[in-house]
mmCIF file of C-alpha atoms in Angstrom:
data_model
loop_
_atom_site.group_PDB
_atom_site.id
_atom_site.type_symbol
_atom_site.label_atom_id
_atom_site.label_comp_id
_atom_site.label_asym_id
_atom_site.label_seq_id
_atom_site.Cartn_x
_atom_site.Cartn_y
_atom_site.Cartn_z
ATOM 1 C CA UNK A 8 78.989 -60.709 15.467
ATOM 2 C CA UNK A 9 77.438 -63.772 13.856
ATOM 3 C CA UNK A 10 76.494 -63.613 10.208
ATOM 4 C CA UNK A 11 72.893 -64.374 11.127
ATOM 5 C CA UNK A 12 72.704 -61.214 13.232
ATOM 6 C CA UNK A 13 74.009 -59.107 10.377
ATOM 7 C CA UNK A 14 71.643 -60.799 7.952
ATOM 8 C CA UNK A 15 68.636 -60.137 10.175
ATOM 9 C CA UNK A 16 69.590 -56.463 10.474
ATOM 10 C CA UNK A 17 69.939 -56.186 6.701
ATOM 11 C CA UNK A 18 66.532 -57.796 6.170
ATOM 12 C CA UNK A 19 65.038 -55.416 8.724
ATOM 13 C CA UNK A 20 66.450 -52.369 6.948
ATOM 14 C CA UNK A 21 65.317 -53.739 3.573
ATOM 15 C CA UNK A 22 61.817 -54.054 5.006
ATOM 16 C CA UNK A 23 61.912 -50.442 6.197
ATOM 17 C CA UNK A 24 63.003 -49.244 2.753
ATOM 18 C CA UNK A 25 60.232 -51.263 1.079
ATOM 19 C CA UNK A 26 57.570 -49.998 3.503
ATOM 20 C CA UNK A 27 58.655 -46.374 3.060
ATOM 21 C CA UNK A 28 58.645 -46.807 -0.710
ATOM 22 C CA UNK A 29 55.069 -48.062 -0.567
ATOM 23 C CA UNK A 30 54.087 -45.216 1.758
ATOM 24 C CA UNK A 31 55.609 -42.603 -0.546
ATOM 25 C CA UNK A 32 53.791 -44.061 -3.548
ATOM 26 C CA UNK A 33 50.427 -44.047 -1.749
ATOM 27 C CA UNK A 34 51.031 -40.510 -0.471
ATOM 28 C CA UNK A 35 51.657 -39.188 -3.987
ATOM 29 C CA UNK A 36 48.619 -41.001 -5.338
ATOM 30 C CA UNK A 37 46.117 -40.100 -2.626
ATOM 31 C CA UNK A 38 47.198 -36.598 -1.583
ATOM 32 C CA UNK A 39 47.778 -34.800 -4.873
ATOM 33 C CA UNK A 40 45.004 -32.348 -4.032
ATOM 34 C CA UNK A 41 46.662 -31.425 -0.696
ATOM 35 C CA UNK A 42 50.195 -30.355 -1.675
ATOM 36 C CA UNK A 43 51.322 -29.105 1.743
ATOM 37 C CA UNK A 44 50.255 -32.263 3.566
ATOM 38 C CA UNK A 45 51.705 -34.369 0.750
ATOM 39 C CA UNK A 46 55.053 -32.566 1.034
ATOM 40 C CA UNK A 47 55.066 -33.005 4.808
ATOM 41 C CA UNK A 48 54.360 -36.742 4.633
ATOM 42 C CA UNK A 49 56.870 -37.383 1.842
ATOM 43 C CA UNK A 50 59.634 -35.601 3.736
ATOM 44 C CA UNK A 51 58.700 -37.328 6.991
ATOM 45 C CA UNK A 52 58.661 -40.794 5.396
ATOM 46 C CA UNK A 53 61.986 -40.200 3.660
ATOM 47 C CA UNK A 54 63.684 -38.904 6.795
ATOM 48 C CA UNK A 55 62.179 -41.792 8.770
ATOM 49 C CA UNK A 56 63.858 -44.240 6.403
ATOM 50 C CA UNK A 57 67.284 -42.656 6.800
ATOM 51 C CA UNK A 58 67.007 -42.276 10.589
ATOM 52 C CA UNK A 59 65.649 -45.786 11.168
ATOM 53 C CA UNK A 60 68.263 -47.449 8.963
ATOM 54 C CA UNK A 61 71.096 -45.403 10.464
ATOM 55 C CA UNK A 62 69.940 -46.300 13.974
ATOM 56 C CA UNK A 63 70.215 -49.950 12.983
ATOM 57 C CA UNK A 64 73.552 -49.395 11.244
ATOM 58 C CA UNK A 65 74.909 -47.800 14.415
ATOM 59 C CA UNK A 66 74.606 -51.200 16.091
ATOM 60 C CA UNK A 67 76.709 -52.829 13.379
ATOM 61 C CA UNK A 68 79.767 -50.605 13.745
ATOM 62 C CA UNK A 69 81.799 -53.298 15.498
ATOM 63 C CA UNK A 70 81.098 -55.983 12.910
ATOM 64 C CA UNK A 71 84.316 -57.631 11.759
ATOM 65 C CA UNK A 72 86.319 -56.858 9.781
ATOM 66 C CA UNK A 73 86.477 -53.303 11.131
ATOM 67 C CA UNK A 74 86.120 -50.688 9.735
ATOM 68 C CA UNK A 75 85.540 -52.230 6.313
ATOM 69 C CA UNK A 76 82.111 -53.690 7.058
ATOM 70 C CA UNK A 77 80.774 -50.471 8.572
ATOM 71 C CA UNK A 78 82.103 -48.326 5.725
ATOM 72 C CA UNK A 79 80.747 -50.717 3.093
ATOM 73 C CA UNK A 80 77.314 -50.637 4.706
ATOM 74 C CA UNK A 81 77.474 -46.840 4.938
ATOM 75 C CA UNK A 82 78.257 -46.557 1.225
ATOM 76 C CA UNK A 83 75.686 -49.150 0.178
ATOM 77 C CA UNK A 84 72.800 -47.715 2.151
ATOM 78 C CA UNK A 85 73.640 -44.140 1.162
ATOM 79 C CA UNK A 86 73.363 -45.211 -2.476
ATOM 80 C CA UNK A 87 70.103 -46.995 -1.685
ATOM 81 C CA UNK A 88 68.678 -43.910 0.031
ATOM 82 C CA UNK A 89 69.711 -41.739 -2.896
ATOM 83 C CA UNK A 90 68.016 -44.029 -5.409
ATOM 84 C CA UNK A 91 64.815 -44.565 -3.425
ATOM 85 C CA UNK A 92 64.254 -41.067 -2.013
ATOM 86 C CA UNK A 93 64.492 -38.665 -4.965
ATOM 87 C CA UNK A 94 63.277 -35.148 -4.290
ATOM 88 C CA UNK A 95 63.695 -35.344 -0.502
ATOM 89 C CA UNK A 96 66.445 -33.621 1.481
ATOM 90 C CA UNK A 97 66.024 -35.503 4.796
ATOM 91 C CA UNK A 98 68.345 -32.956 6.378
ATOM 92 C CA UNK A 99 67.383 -29.604 7.938
ATOM 93 C CA UNK A 100 70.616 -28.153 6.558
ATOM 94 C CA UNK A 101 69.648 -29.230 3.042
ATOM 95 C CA UNK A 102 66.345 -27.396 3.545
ATOM 96 C CA UNK A 103 67.966 -24.336 5.105
ATOM 97 C CA UNK A 104 70.245 -23.729 2.119
ATOM 98 C CA UNK A 105 67.494 -22.949 -0.449
ATOM 99 C CA UNK A 106 65.569 -21.038 2.228
ATOM 100 C CA UNK A 107 68.567 -18.756 2.714
ATOM 101 C CA UNK A 108 68.906 -18.279 -1.046
ATOM 102 C CA UNK A 109 65.212 -17.568 -1.547
ATOM 103 C CA UNK A 110 64.526 -20.731 -3.524
ATOM 104 C CA UNK A 111 62.162 -22.077 -0.855
ATOM 105 C CA UNK A 112 59.636 -20.115 1.166
ATOM 106 C CA UNK A 113 59.962 -19.925 4.932
ATOM 107 C CA UNK A 114 56.603 -21.683 5.262
ATOM 108 C CA UNK A 115 57.601 -24.606 3.067
ATOM 109 C CA UNK A 116 61.053 -24.814 4.622
ATOM 110 C CA UNK A 117 59.629 -24.798 8.124
ATOM 111 C CA UNK A 118 57.149 -27.506 7.121
ATOM 112 C CA UNK A 119 59.948 -29.746 5.853
ATOM 113 C CA UNK A 120 62.173 -29.179 8.884
ATOM 114 C CA UNK A 121 59.252 -29.975 11.159
ATOM 115 C CA UNK A 122 58.644 -33.187 9.207
ATOM 116 C CA UNK A 123 62.326 -34.122 9.491
ATOM 117 C CA UNK A 124 62.458 -33.759 13.264
ATOM 118 C CA UNK A 125 59.107 -35.526 13.677
ATOM 119 C CA UNK A 126 60.499 -38.413 11.628
ATOM 120 C CA UNK A 127 63.675 -38.453 13.722
ATOM 121 C CA UNK A 128 61.637 -38.985 16.892
ATOM 122 C CA UNK A 129 59.324 -41.553 15.293
ATOM 123 C CA UNK A 130 62.267 -43.512 13.907
ATOM 124 C CA UNK A 131 63.937 -43.685 17.309
ATOM 125 C CA UNK A 132 60.715 -44.850 19.000
ATOM 126 C CA UNK A 133 60.087 -47.413 16.266
ATOM 127 C CA UNK A 134 63.620 -48.819 16.416
ATOM 128 C CA UNK A 135 63.466 -49.013 20.215
ATOM 129 C CA UNK A 136 60.317 -51.110 19.856
ATOM 130 C CA UNK A 137 62.018 -53.437 17.367
ATOM 131 C CA UNK A 138 65.126 -53.715 19.528
ATOM 132 C CA UNK A 139 62.967 -54.681 22.496
ATOM 133 C CA UNK A 140 61.901 -57.764 20.509
ATOM 134 C CA UNK A 141 65.590 -58.810 20.299
ATOM 135 C CA UNK A 142 65.197 -60.308 16.845
ATOM 136 C CA UNK A 143 68.941 -60.169 16.147
ATOM 137 C CA UNK A 144 72.185 -60.343 18.106
ATOM 138 C CA UNK A 145 72.948 -56.604 17.697
ATOM 139 C CA UNK A 146 69.682 -55.799 19.504
ATOM 140 C CA UNK A 147 70.676 -57.550 22.726
ATOM 141 C CA UNK A 148 71.266 -54.868 25.338
ATOM 142 C CA UNK A 149 70.698 -52.004 22.871
ATOM 143 C CA UNK A 150 67.951 -50.481 25.012
ATOM 144 C CA UNK A 151 70.138 -50.392 28.115
ATOM 145 C CA UNK A 152 72.677 -48.113 26.483
ATOM 146 C CA UNK A 153 72.590 -44.483 27.564
ATOM 147 C CA UNK A 154 74.466 -41.690 25.826
ATOM 148 C CA UNK A 155 77.012 -43.325 23.528
ATOM 149 C CA UNK A 156 79.255 -40.238 23.684
ATOM 150 C CA UNK A 157 79.901 -39.743 19.955
ATOM 151 C CA UNK A 158 82.084 -36.720 20.782
ATOM 152 C CA UNK A 159 85.534 -38.181 21.351
ATOM 153 C CA UNK A 160 87.351 -34.850 21.215
ATOM 154 C CA UNK A 161 86.990 -31.357 22.671
ATOM 155 C CA UNK A 162 83.775 -29.463 22.129
ATOM 156 C CA UNK A 163 85.511 -26.806 20.014
ATOM 157 C CA UNK A 164 87.208 -29.377 17.800
ATOM 158 C CA UNK A 165 83.932 -31.271 17.393
ATOM 159 C CA UNK A 166 82.199 -28.003 16.454
ATOM 160 C CA UNK A 167 84.822 -27.262 13.799
ATOM 161 C CA UNK A 168 84.674 -30.803 12.401
ATOM 162 C CA UNK A 169 80.890 -30.813 11.995
ATOM 163 C CA UNK A 170 80.970 -27.298 10.513
ATOM 164 C CA UNK A 171 83.710 -28.271 8.045
ATOM 165 C CA UNK A 172 81.984 -31.498 7.034
ATOM 166 C CA UNK A 173 78.724 -29.635 6.502
ATOM 167 C CA UNK A 174 80.470 -27.096 4.260
ATOM 168 C CA UNK A 175 82.167 -29.824 2.209
ATOM 169 C CA UNK A 176 78.968 -31.832 1.897
ATOM 170 C CA UNK A 177 76.661 -28.956 0.954
ATOM 171 C CA UNK A 178 79.158 -27.529 -1.550
ATOM 172 C CA UNK A 179 79.503 -30.937 -3.161
ATOM 173 C CA UNK A 180 75.732 -31.349 -3.392
ATOM 174 C CA UNK A 181 75.487 -28.012 -5.192
ATOM 175 C CA UNK A 182 78.371 -28.841 -7.524
ATOM 176 C CA UNK A 183 76.945 -32.199 -8.639
ATOM 177 C CA UNK A 184 73.383 -30.984 -9.225
ATOM 178 C CA UNK A 185 73.750 -31.192 -13.009
ATOM 179 C CA UNK A 186 75.289 -34.676 -13.034
ATOM 180 C CA UNK A 187 73.229 -37.683 -14.110
ATOM 181 C CA UNK A 188 71.361 -38.930 -10.991
ATOM 182 C CA UNK A 189 72.670 -42.468 -11.547
ATOM 183 C CA UNK A 190 76.221 -41.235 -11.034
ATOM 184 C CA UNK A 191 75.430 -38.473 -8.554
ATOM 185 C CA UNK A 192 74.201 -40.867 -5.861
ATOM 186 C CA UNK A 193 77.506 -42.740 -6.001
ATOM 187 C CA UNK A 194 79.537 -39.539 -5.727
ATOM 188 C CA UNK A 195 77.520 -38.384 -2.720
ATOM 189 C CA UNK A 196 77.753 -41.839 -1.134
ATOM 190 C CA UNK A 197 81.514 -41.917 -1.653
ATOM 191 C CA UNK A 198 81.890 -38.477 -0.064
ATOM 192 C CA UNK A 199 79.774 -39.434 2.960
ATOM 193 C CA UNK A 200 81.754 -42.650 3.391
ATOM 194 C CA UNK A 201 85.045 -40.740 3.257
ATOM 195 C CA UNK A 202 83.796 -38.195 5.805
ATOM 196 C CA UNK A 203 82.642 -40.985 8.118
ATOM 197 C CA UNK A 204 86.048 -42.634 7.777
ATOM 198 C CA UNK A 205 87.833 -39.338 8.474
ATOM 199 C CA UNK A 206 85.768 -38.099 11.391
ATOM 200 C CA UNK A 207 83.482 -40.883 12.517
ATOM 201 C CA UNK A 208 85.683 -41.736 15.484
ATOM 202 C CA UNK A 209 85.717 -38.083 16.616
ATOM 203 C CA UNK A 210 82.123 -36.850 16.205
ATOM 204 C CA UNK A 211 80.279 -39.560 14.295
ATOM 205 C CA UNK A 212 80.463 -37.347 11.171
ATOM 206 C CA UNK A 213 76.713 -36.752 11.124
ATOM 207 C CA UNK A 214 76.272 -33.145 9.802
ATOM 208 C CA UNK A 215 72.493 -33.658 9.882
ATOM 209 C CA UNK A 216 70.667 -32.138 12.896
ATOM 210 C CA UNK A 217 67.608 -34.395 12.635
ATOM 211 C CA UNK A 218 69.680 -37.561 12.269
ATOM 212 C CA UNK A 219 71.904 -36.536 15.194
ATOM 213 C CA UNK A 220 68.838 -36.101 17.405
ATOM 214 C CA UNK A 221 67.485 -39.482 16.354
ATOM 215 C CA UNK A 222 70.791 -41.263 16.994
ATOM 216 C CA UNK A 223 71.705 -39.603 20.301
ATOM 217 C CA UNK A 224 68.594 -38.363 22.151
ATOM 218 C CA UNK A 225 70.047 -39.349 25.524
ATOM 219 C CA UNK A 226 73.122 -37.225 24.853
ATOM 220 C CA UNK A 227 70.959 -34.213 23.989
ATOM 221 C CA UNK A 228 69.041 -34.784 27.209
ATOM 222 C CA UNK A 229 72.201 -35.043 29.332
ATOM 223 C CA UNK A 230 74.232 -32.270 27.666
ATOM 224 C CA UNK A 231 71.823 -30.252 25.564
ATOM 225 C CA UNK A 232 74.041 -27.174 25.278
ATOM 226 C CA UNK A 233 77.102 -29.038 24.009
ATOM 227 C CA UNK A 234 75.271 -31.349 21.653
ATOM 228 C CA UNK A 235 73.013 -28.677 20.174
ATOM 229 C CA UNK A 236 76.095 -26.529 19.550
ATOM 230 C CA UNK A 237 78.011 -29.296 17.775
ATOM 231 C CA UNK A 238 75.222 -31.176 15.990
ATOM 232 C CA UNK A 239 72.672 -28.428 15.301
ATOM 233 C CA UNK A 240 74.378 -25.046 15.213
ATOM 234 C CA UNK A 241 77.686 -26.081 13.592
ATOM 235 C CA UNK A 242 76.181 -27.788 10.501
ATOM 236 C CA UNK A 243 73.581 -25.024 10.175
ATOM 237 C CA UNK A 244 76.311 -22.360 10.191
ATOM 238 C CA UNK A 245 78.207 -24.406 7.625
ATOM 239 C CA UNK A 246 75.144 -24.456 5.403
ATOM 240 C CA UNK A 247 74.624 -20.689 5.714
ATOM 241 C CA UNK A 248 78.293 -20.164 4.870
ATOM 242 C CA UNK A 249 77.929 -22.312 1.756
ATOM 243 C CA UNK A 250 74.781 -20.437 0.706
ATOM 244 C CA UNK A 251 76.595 -17.106 1.111
ATOM 245 C CA UNK A 252 79.628 -18.277 -0.869
ATOM 246 C CA UNK A 253 77.492 -19.844 -3.605
ATOM 247 C CA UNK A 254 75.066 -16.932 -4.031
ATOM 248 C CA UNK A 255 77.218 -13.900 -3.251
ATOM 249 C CA UNK A 256 80.933 -14.642 -3.767
ATOM 250 C CA UNK A 257 81.161 -17.176 -6.608
ATOM 251 C CA UNK A 258 78.938 -15.185 -9.041
ATOM 252 C CA UNK A 259 81.227 -12.152 -8.609
ATOM 253 C CA UNK A 260 84.351 -14.201 -9.223
ATOM 254 C CA UNK A 261 82.941 -15.827 -12.330
#
């Protein structure tokens, strides 16, 4: 891929981050008196940023040198998301965990999960529109691609991988809660990059149901049962397992 194509994609993603940042600031300022609507919009904007940028990053996976460029971009943008989206989970599993433990009401949790999936759809539609303009080399032919088949292993193995990665990720998030946010974002970004390196060629290493739906809607349409099992149920079960271990088992041991 030419450097100009990569540069255009990076500028596009920077513009998305800047626009979302402005939207979040206006939402906080104008909707303080409507907390539920404010929460919904903040979570939707944050998830939109992650889904839109990851959709664009998915087109850069073959950028040379491989896999160094893709992993570097994964790390860099994960840090950027962590620094620019404080207070948002952007992941239904991250919302499910406090719901299971009683830290978040079912109403508030459902509101956030609804916002996350709404953002996933909006991000995919928005990126399809941008790709249709063919502003950069990676966009050429992007709309003609059907299901990209992220599952490059058996369904059972893919299920176990996404469940395991969800457990590792959610446990790590809980363990680093007390760490300085400046360092925490780098630890989380490093973990995500390592998981993508370890399992990206097998399942995509997504462990985020909303992001998976945004990245692979055609796959869900073609094989809904398989993809919902691997990319929705597996990470959700992993999250519930973490919540049970964290709230019920670890307190007894300690």
